[in-house]
XYZ file of C-alpha atoms in Angstrom:
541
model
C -91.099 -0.999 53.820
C -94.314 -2.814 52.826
C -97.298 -3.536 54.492
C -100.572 -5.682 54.048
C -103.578 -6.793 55.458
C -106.384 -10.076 55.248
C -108.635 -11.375 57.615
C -109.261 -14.349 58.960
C -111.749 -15.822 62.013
C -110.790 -16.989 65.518
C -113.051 -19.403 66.833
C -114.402 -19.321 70.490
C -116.497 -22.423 71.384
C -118.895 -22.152 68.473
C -118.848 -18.658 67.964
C -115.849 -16.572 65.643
C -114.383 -13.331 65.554
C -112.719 -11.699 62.796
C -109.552 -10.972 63.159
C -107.168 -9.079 61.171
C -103.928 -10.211 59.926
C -101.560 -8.042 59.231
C -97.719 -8.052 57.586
C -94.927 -5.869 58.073
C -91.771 -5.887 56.132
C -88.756 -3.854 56.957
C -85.380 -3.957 56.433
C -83.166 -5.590 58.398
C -81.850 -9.404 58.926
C -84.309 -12.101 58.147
C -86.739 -13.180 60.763
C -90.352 -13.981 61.094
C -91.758 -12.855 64.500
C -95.883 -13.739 64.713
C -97.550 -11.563 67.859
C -101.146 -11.630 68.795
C -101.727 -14.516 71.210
C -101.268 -17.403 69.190
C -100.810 -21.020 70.574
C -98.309 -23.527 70.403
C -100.015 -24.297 66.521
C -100.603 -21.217 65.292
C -96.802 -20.234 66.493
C -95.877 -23.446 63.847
C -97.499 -21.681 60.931
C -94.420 -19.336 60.498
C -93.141 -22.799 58.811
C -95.765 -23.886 57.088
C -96.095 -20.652 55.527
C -92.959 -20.205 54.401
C -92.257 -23.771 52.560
C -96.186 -23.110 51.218
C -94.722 -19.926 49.685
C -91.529 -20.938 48.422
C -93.390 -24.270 46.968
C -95.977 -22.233 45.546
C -93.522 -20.712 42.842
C -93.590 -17.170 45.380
C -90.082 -15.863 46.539
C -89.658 -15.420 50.136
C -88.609 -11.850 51.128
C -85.286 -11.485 53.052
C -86.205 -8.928 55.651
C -87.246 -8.329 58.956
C -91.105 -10.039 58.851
C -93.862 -9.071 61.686
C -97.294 -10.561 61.279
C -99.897 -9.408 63.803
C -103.165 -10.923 64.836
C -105.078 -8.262 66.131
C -107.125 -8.261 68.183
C -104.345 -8.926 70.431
C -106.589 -9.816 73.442
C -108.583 -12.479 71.928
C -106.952 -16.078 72.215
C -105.785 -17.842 68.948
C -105.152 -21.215 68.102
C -105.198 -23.705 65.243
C -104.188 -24.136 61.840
C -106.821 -21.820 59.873
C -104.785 -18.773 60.036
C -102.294 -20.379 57.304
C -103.890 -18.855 54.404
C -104.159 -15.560 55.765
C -101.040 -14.865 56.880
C -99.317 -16.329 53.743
C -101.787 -13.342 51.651
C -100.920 -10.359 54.010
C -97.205 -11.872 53.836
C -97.238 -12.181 49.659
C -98.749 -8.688 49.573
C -96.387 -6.678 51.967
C -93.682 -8.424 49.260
C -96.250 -6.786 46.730
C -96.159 -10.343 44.835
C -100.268 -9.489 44.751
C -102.291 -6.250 45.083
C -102.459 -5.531 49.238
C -105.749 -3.859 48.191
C -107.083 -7.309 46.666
C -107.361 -8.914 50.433
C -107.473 -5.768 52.899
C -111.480 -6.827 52.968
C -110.762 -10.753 52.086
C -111.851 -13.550 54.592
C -109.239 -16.223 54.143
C -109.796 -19.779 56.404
C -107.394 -22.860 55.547
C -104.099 -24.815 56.874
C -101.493 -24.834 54.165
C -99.518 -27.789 53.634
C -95.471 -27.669 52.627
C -96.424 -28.092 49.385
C -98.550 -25.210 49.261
C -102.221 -27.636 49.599
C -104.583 -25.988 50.979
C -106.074 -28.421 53.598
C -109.664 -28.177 55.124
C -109.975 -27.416 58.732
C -112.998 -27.541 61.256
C -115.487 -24.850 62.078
C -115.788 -23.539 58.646
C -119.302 -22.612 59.138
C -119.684 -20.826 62.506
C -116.368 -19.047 61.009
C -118.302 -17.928 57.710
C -121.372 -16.717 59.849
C -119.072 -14.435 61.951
C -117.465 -12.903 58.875
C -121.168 -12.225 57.503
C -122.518 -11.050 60.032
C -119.215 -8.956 60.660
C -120.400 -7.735 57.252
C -117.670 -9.245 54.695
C -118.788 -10.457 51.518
C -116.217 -12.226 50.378
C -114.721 -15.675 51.959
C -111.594 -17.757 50.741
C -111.288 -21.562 51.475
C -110.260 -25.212 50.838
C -111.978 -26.588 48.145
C -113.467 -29.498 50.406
C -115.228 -27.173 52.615
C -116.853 -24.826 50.056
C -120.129 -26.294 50.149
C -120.316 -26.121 54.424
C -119.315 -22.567 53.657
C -121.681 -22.220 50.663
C -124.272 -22.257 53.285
C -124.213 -19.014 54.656
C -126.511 -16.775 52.377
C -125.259 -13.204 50.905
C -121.237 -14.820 51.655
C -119.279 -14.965 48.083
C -117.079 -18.290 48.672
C -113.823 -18.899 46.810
C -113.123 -22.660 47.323
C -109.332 -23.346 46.252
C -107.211 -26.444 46.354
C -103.733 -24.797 45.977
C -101.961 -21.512 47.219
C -100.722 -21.436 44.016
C -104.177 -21.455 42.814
C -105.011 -18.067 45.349
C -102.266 -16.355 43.880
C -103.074 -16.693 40.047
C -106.606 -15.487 40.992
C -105.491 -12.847 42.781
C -102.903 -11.630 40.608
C -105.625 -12.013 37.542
C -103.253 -14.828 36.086
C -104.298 -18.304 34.242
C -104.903 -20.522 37.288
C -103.207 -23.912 37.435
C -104.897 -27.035 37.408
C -103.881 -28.986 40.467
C -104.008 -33.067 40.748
C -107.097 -34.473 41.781
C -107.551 -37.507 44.026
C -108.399 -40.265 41.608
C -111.818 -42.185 42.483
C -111.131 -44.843 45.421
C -108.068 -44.025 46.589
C -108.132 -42.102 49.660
C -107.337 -38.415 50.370
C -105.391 -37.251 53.225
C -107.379 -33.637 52.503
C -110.394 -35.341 54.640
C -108.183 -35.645 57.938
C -108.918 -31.844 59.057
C -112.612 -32.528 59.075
C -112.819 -35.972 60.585
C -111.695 -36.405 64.033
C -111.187 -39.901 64.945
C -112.940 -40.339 68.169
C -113.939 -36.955 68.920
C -117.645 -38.010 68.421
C -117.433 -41.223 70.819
C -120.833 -42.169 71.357
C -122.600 -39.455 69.232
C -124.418 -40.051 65.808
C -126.601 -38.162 63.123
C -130.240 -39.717 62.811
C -130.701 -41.336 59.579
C -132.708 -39.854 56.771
C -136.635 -40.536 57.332
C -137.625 -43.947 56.768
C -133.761 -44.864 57.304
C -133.277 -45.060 61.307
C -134.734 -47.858 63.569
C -138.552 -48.467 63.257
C -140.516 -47.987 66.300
C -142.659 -50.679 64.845
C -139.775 -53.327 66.009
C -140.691 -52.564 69.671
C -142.912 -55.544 70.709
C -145.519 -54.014 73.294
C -144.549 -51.168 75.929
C -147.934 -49.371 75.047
C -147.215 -47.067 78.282
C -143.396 -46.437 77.374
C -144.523 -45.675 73.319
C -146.921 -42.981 74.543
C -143.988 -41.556 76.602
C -142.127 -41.179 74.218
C -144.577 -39.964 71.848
C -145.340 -37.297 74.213
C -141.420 -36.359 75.305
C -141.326 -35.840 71.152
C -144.226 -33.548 70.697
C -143.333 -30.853 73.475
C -139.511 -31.246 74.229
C -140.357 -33.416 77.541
C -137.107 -34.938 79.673
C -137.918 -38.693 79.736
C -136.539 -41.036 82.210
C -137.420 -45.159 81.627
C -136.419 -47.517 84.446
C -137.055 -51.136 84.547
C -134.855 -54.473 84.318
C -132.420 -55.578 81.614
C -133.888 -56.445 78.487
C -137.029 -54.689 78.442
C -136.653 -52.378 75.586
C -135.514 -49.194 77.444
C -132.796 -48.600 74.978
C -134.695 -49.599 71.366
C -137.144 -46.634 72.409
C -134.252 -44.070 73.314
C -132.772 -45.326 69.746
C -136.150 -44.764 68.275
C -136.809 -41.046 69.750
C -134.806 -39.255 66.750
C -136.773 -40.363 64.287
C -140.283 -39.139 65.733
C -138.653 -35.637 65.798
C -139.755 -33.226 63.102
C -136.862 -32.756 60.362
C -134.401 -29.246 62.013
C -135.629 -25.994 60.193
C -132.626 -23.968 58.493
C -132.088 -22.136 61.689
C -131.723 -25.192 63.793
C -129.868 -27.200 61.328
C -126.860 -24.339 60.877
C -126.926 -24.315 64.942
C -126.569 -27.636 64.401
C -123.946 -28.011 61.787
C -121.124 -25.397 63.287
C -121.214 -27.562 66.499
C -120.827 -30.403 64.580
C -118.072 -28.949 62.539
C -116.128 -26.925 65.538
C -116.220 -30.780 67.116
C -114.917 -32.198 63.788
C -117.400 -34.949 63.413
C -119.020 -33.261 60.544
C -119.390 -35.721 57.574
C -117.736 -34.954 54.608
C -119.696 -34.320 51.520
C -122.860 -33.797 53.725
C -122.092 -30.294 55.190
C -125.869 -29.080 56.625
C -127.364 -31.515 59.564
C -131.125 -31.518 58.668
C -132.016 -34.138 61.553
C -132.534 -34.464 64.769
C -128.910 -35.602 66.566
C -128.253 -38.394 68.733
C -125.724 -38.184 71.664
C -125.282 -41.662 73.861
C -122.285 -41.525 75.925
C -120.528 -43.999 78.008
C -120.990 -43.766 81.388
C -117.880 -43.721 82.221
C -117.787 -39.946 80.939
C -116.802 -36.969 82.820
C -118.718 -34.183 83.620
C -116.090 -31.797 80.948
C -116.678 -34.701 78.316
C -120.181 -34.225 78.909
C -121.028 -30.248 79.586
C -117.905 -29.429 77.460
C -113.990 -28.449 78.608
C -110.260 -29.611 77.409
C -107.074 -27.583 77.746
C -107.460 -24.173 76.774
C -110.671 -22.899 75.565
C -113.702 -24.985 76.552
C -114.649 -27.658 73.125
C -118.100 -28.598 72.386
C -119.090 -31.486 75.427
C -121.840 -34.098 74.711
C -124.608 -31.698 75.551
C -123.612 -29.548 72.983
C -123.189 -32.359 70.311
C -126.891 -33.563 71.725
C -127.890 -29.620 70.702
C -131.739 -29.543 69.224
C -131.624 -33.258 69.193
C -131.416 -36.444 71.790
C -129.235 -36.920 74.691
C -129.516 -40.765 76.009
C -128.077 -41.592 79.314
C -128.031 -44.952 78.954
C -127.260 -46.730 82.920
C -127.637 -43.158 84.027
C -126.913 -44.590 87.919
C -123.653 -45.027 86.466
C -122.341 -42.286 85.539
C -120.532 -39.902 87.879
C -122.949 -37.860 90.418
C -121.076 -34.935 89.557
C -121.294 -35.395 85.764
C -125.438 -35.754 86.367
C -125.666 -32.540 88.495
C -124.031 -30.584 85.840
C -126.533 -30.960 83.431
C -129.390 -29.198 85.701
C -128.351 -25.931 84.759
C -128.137 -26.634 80.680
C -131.511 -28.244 81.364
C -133.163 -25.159 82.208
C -131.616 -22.709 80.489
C -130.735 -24.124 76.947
C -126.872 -23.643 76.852
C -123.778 -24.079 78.941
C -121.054 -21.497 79.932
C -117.666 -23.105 80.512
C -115.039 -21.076 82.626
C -111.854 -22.731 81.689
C -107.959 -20.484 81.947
C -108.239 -19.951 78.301
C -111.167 -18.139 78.875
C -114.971 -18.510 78.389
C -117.398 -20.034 76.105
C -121.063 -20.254 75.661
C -122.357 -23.002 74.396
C -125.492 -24.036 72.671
C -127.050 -27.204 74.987
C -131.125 -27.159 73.824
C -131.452 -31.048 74.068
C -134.149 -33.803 74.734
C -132.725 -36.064 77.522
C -133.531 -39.579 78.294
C -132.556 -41.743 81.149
C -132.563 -44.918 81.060
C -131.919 -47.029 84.653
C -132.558 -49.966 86.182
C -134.322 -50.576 89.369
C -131.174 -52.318 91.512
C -127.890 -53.024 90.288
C -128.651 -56.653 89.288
C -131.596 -55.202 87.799
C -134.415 -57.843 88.653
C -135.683 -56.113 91.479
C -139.498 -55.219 89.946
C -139.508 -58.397 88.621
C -141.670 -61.471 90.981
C -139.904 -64.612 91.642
C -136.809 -63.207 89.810
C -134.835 -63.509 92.541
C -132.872 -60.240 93.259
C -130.570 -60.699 96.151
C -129.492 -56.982 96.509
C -129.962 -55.673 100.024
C -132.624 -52.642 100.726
C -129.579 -50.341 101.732
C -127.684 -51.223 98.220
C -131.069 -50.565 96.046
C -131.918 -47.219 97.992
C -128.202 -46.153 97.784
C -128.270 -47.342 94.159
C -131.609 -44.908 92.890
C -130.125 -42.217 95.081
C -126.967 -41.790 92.903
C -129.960 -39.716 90.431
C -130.369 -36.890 92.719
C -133.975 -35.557 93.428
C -132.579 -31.515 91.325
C -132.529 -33.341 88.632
C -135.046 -36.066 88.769
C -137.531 -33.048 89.348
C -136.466 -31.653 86.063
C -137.573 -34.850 83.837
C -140.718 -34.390 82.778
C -141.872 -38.024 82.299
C -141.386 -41.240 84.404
C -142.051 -44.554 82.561
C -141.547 -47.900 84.380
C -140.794 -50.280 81.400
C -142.341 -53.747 81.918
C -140.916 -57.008 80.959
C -142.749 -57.748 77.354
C -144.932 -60.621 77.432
C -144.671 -63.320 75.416
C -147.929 -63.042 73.235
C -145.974 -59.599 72.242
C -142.861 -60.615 71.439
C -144.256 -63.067 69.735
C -146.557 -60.478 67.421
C -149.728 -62.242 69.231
C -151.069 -58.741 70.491
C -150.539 -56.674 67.145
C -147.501 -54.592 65.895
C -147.178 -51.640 67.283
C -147.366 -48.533 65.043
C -144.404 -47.361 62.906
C -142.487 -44.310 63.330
C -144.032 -42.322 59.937
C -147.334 -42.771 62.100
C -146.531 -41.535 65.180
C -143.653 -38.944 63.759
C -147.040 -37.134 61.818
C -149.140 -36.891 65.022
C -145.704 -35.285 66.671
C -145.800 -33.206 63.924
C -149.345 -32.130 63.785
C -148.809 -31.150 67.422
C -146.129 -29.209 67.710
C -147.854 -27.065 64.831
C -150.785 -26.832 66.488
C -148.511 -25.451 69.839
C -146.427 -23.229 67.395
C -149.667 -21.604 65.988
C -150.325 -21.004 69.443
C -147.049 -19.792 71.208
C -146.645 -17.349 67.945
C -145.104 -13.988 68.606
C -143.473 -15.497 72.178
C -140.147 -15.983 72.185
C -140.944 -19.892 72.794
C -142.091 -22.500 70.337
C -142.466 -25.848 72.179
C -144.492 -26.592 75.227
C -141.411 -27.646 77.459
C -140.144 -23.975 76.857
C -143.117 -22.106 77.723
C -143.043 -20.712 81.584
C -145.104 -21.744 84.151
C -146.435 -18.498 85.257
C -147.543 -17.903 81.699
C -149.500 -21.074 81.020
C -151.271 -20.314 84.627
C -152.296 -16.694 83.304
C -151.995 -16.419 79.524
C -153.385 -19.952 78.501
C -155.827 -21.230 81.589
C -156.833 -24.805 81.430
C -160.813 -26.179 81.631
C -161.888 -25.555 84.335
C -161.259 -28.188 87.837
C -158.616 -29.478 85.289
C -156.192 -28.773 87.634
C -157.958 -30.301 91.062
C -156.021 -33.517 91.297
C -152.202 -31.667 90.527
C -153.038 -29.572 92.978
C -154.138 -32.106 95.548
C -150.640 -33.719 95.052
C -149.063 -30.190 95.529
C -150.892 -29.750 99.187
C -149.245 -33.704 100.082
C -146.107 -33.420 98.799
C -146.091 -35.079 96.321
C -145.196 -32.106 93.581
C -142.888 -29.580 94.176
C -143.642 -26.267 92.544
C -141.627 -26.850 89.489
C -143.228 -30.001 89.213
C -146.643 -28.226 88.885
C -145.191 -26.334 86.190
C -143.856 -29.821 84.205
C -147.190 -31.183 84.658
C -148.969 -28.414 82.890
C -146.676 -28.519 80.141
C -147.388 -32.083 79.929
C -151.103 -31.375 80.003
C -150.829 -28.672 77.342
C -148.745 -31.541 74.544
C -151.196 -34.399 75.430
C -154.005 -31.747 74.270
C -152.197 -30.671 71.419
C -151.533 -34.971 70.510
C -155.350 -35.217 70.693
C -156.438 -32.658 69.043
C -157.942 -30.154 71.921
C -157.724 -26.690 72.408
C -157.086 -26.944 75.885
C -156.408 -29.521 78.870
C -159.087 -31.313 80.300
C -159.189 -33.271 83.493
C -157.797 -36.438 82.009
C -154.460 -34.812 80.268
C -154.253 -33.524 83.281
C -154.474 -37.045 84.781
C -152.543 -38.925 82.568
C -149.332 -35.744 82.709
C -149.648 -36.672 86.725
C -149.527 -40.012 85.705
C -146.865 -40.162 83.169
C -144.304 -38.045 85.839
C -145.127 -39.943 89.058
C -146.052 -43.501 87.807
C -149.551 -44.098 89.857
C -152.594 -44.432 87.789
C -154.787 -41.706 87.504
C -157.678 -43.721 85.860
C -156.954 -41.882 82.743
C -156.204 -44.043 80.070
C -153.560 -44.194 77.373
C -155.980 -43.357 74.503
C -156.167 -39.405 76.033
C -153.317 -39.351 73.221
C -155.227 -39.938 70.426
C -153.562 -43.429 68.880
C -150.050 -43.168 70.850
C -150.427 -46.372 72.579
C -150.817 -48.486 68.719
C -150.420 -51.731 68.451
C -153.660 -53.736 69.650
């Protein structure tokens, strides 16, 4: 009889859990029976595994075969398992030491010729085995460097089982054929999923993206954005067809500081469980952008799919930009489900296959036009769209989550002496990205030691008591509170409003006109405070 064990990591949403493999041999006729909750692919592997090994040069053993996935309770699925099963199989058959892999992290599909093919979630799978305290990770050559990224993790990339084995056994490893320059390489189809980013994009490098400077006018909409940038504000910009609404939304990523290490790995194992990693660029260090059609549905956009819950657009948009472009469009029930991730920073998907917790820290903007024809702001545009249809049509974005957006800019038509560079260019995004930036330190140095570090994060309660504005500051929110016209939450959105436009300008604390221009930049009526309160976030004249 002969026994073995390796480990490998099952992958829940975007978190893993080791689990160990182990292979029983006894004697008896020849079968291969796999137990432990696998699904329909894992169940395939007993295949794979065996042509890998016989192709590898390895002889099969003729007995009775059990390989276990424990633990037992915890769902399995995918291809990754491949190369640990093949180990614990190889070293029950004692073809290499069982001690070599008992504490071995092994991650990779095998191929019938014994390849070792990459697969996705790599990362989160790495972090789960390090922080399960291995040391020591095995896997395909092409995703060594996503792997690589874990610190204190040993990573073994390989291209061939047969490769494994002569390391394993301490014999001369093989040299296997490499891809020759241009052609292409199948190996790159397990972490590329055709379509499974629809609508979702990593922001250029700095300098790379869309310029801000290409947006003729919209002073108002600019400093919007500049201040849904600096303290992690919800932005909504309505107004007709053709105004610019979507250039800004494009434009958003690129004002956004560059991730730190901790957001960019957060960042990279959703993009790698989702398979829309790029290859050769394995850590995300900017800002995402997520713009789905609105046409999606609410699982394609909160996360869902058969079995366990996948990463939805939400979680894709994860410390980065989630742009509802047409947002009237999309289903009402697909809009209300992103009030809860709004608030809380993640989403938890009950599906059969059990549930998963997903990361969902995003910047959302809306973008919506006033009727469905669109001209309805405009004068002598002629919008023919009945009062019923244009109420009917801005009631599809429900006042829950209206109240959670932050800022409300109504994008004008440009005028022609701006589009036509008459008025001045506006500023470019390195100019307005460093005032972001210079904010957000300034709120960082001051939220230090709190479990928050953006102004859109901080509670209400504690900006109220902990960090109390100039005094009156807060007379004309609170007016608007007595009439209606705020609801409590809304209170709370302005002062975190009032707190960024501070930071933008420089101030160490809110005065009566951030305070006016927050009230104005959430409820659209002038305040009489004007748009230099942000220190040069209108630009352009």
């Amino acid at each position: 009889m002969g026994f073995a064990r390796a480990c490998s990591v099952a992958l829940v949403g975007v978190e893993g859990v080791v689990v160990e493999v182990q292979a029983d041999l006894e004697p008896g006729v020849a079968a291969f029976t796999l137990v432990g909750l696998p699904d329909k692919s894992l169940v395939e592997s007993r295949d794979r595994v065996r042509a890998a090994v016989v192709n590898s040069g390895a002889e099969w053993p003729q007995k009775k075969l059990t390989v276990g996935l424990s633990p037992a309770s915890v769902p399995k699925g995918g291809s990754g398992f491949d190369l640990a099963v093949a180990c614990a199989v190889l070293g029950a058959a004692e073809r290499i030491d069982p001690r070599q892999i008992a504490d071995l992290v092994l991650i990779g599909e095998l191929g019938l010729d014994g390849r070792v093919r990459p697969v996705r979630g790599v990362l989160p799978a790495v972090l789960a085995a390090a922080e399960a305290g291995y040391e020591h990770v095995v896997v395909p050559e092409r995703t060594a460097s996503e792997a690589s990224l874990v610190p204190g993790i040993s990573v073994l990339g390989v291209r061939s089982l047969r490769q494994l084995i002569a390391v394993l056994a301490d014999e001369p490893v093989p040299d296997e054929e490499a891809v020759e320059p241009g052609r292409p390489d199948a190996m790159l189809a397990g972490l590329l999923v055709p379509g499974a980013g629809v609508g979702t994009g990593l922001s250029a490098a700095p300098g790379d993206g869309p310029d801000l400077a290409d947006v003729a006018g919209q002073h108002r909409a600019r400093t919007g954005l500049e201040v849904a940038a600096a303290g992690g504000h919800h932005l909504m910009l309505s107004g007709p067809p053709g105004a610019g609404k979507t250039m800004l939304a494009e434009r958003l990523p690129g004002v956004l500081p560059p991730l730190t290490r901790r957001e960019s790995l957060e960042v990279t194992a959703v993009h790698s469980v989702a398979g829309i990693l790029p290859p050769g660029e394995p850590l995300v260090r900017t800002a995402p952008y997520c713009a789905p059609h609105h046409s999606a549905t609410m699982q394609s956009l909160v996360g869902g799919g058969n079995g366990l819950p996948k990463p939805g657009a939400v979680s894709l948009a994860h410390r980065g930009v989630l742009f509802l472009d047409e947002a009237p469009e999309f289903s009402g029930k697909a809009l209300d489900a992103l009030r809860q991730p709004l608030e809380s920073g993640h989403v938890v998907v009950a599906r059969s296959g059990g549930v998963v917790r997903l990361p969902a820290k995003f910047l959302m903007v809306l973008a919506a036009n006033p009727c469905p024809c669109g001209r309805h702001t405009l004068h002598g545009a002629g919008c023919e769209c009945p009062a019923s249809i244009i109420r009917r049509y801005q009631a599809r974005l429900s006042g829950p989550l209206l109240d959670r957006v932050d800022l409300r800019i109504e994008v004008e038509p440009v005028s022609r002496s701006d589009l036509l560079g008459q008025g001045g260019r506006g500023e470019p995004t390195a100019v307005v990205a460093d005032r972001v930036r210079e904010a957000r330190a300034r709120a960082a140095a001051r939220l230090d030691g709190t479990p928050w570090s953006v102004n859109s994060e901080v509670p209400g309660h504690e900006l109220r008591t902990r960090w109390t504005v100039s005094a009156g500051a807060l007379a004309a929110a609170e007016r608007d509170v007595e009439r209606g016209l705020l609801t409590a939450r809304g209170l709370d959105r302005v002062l975190r409003v009032a707190w960024t436009v501070a930071d933008l300008a420089g101030r160490d604390r809110p005065e009566p006109s951030d305070v006016a221009l927050a009230l104005e930049l959430r409820t659209g009526i002038a305040r009489g405070a004007p748009a230099a309160a942000v220190s040069g976030a209108g630009g352009g004249s």
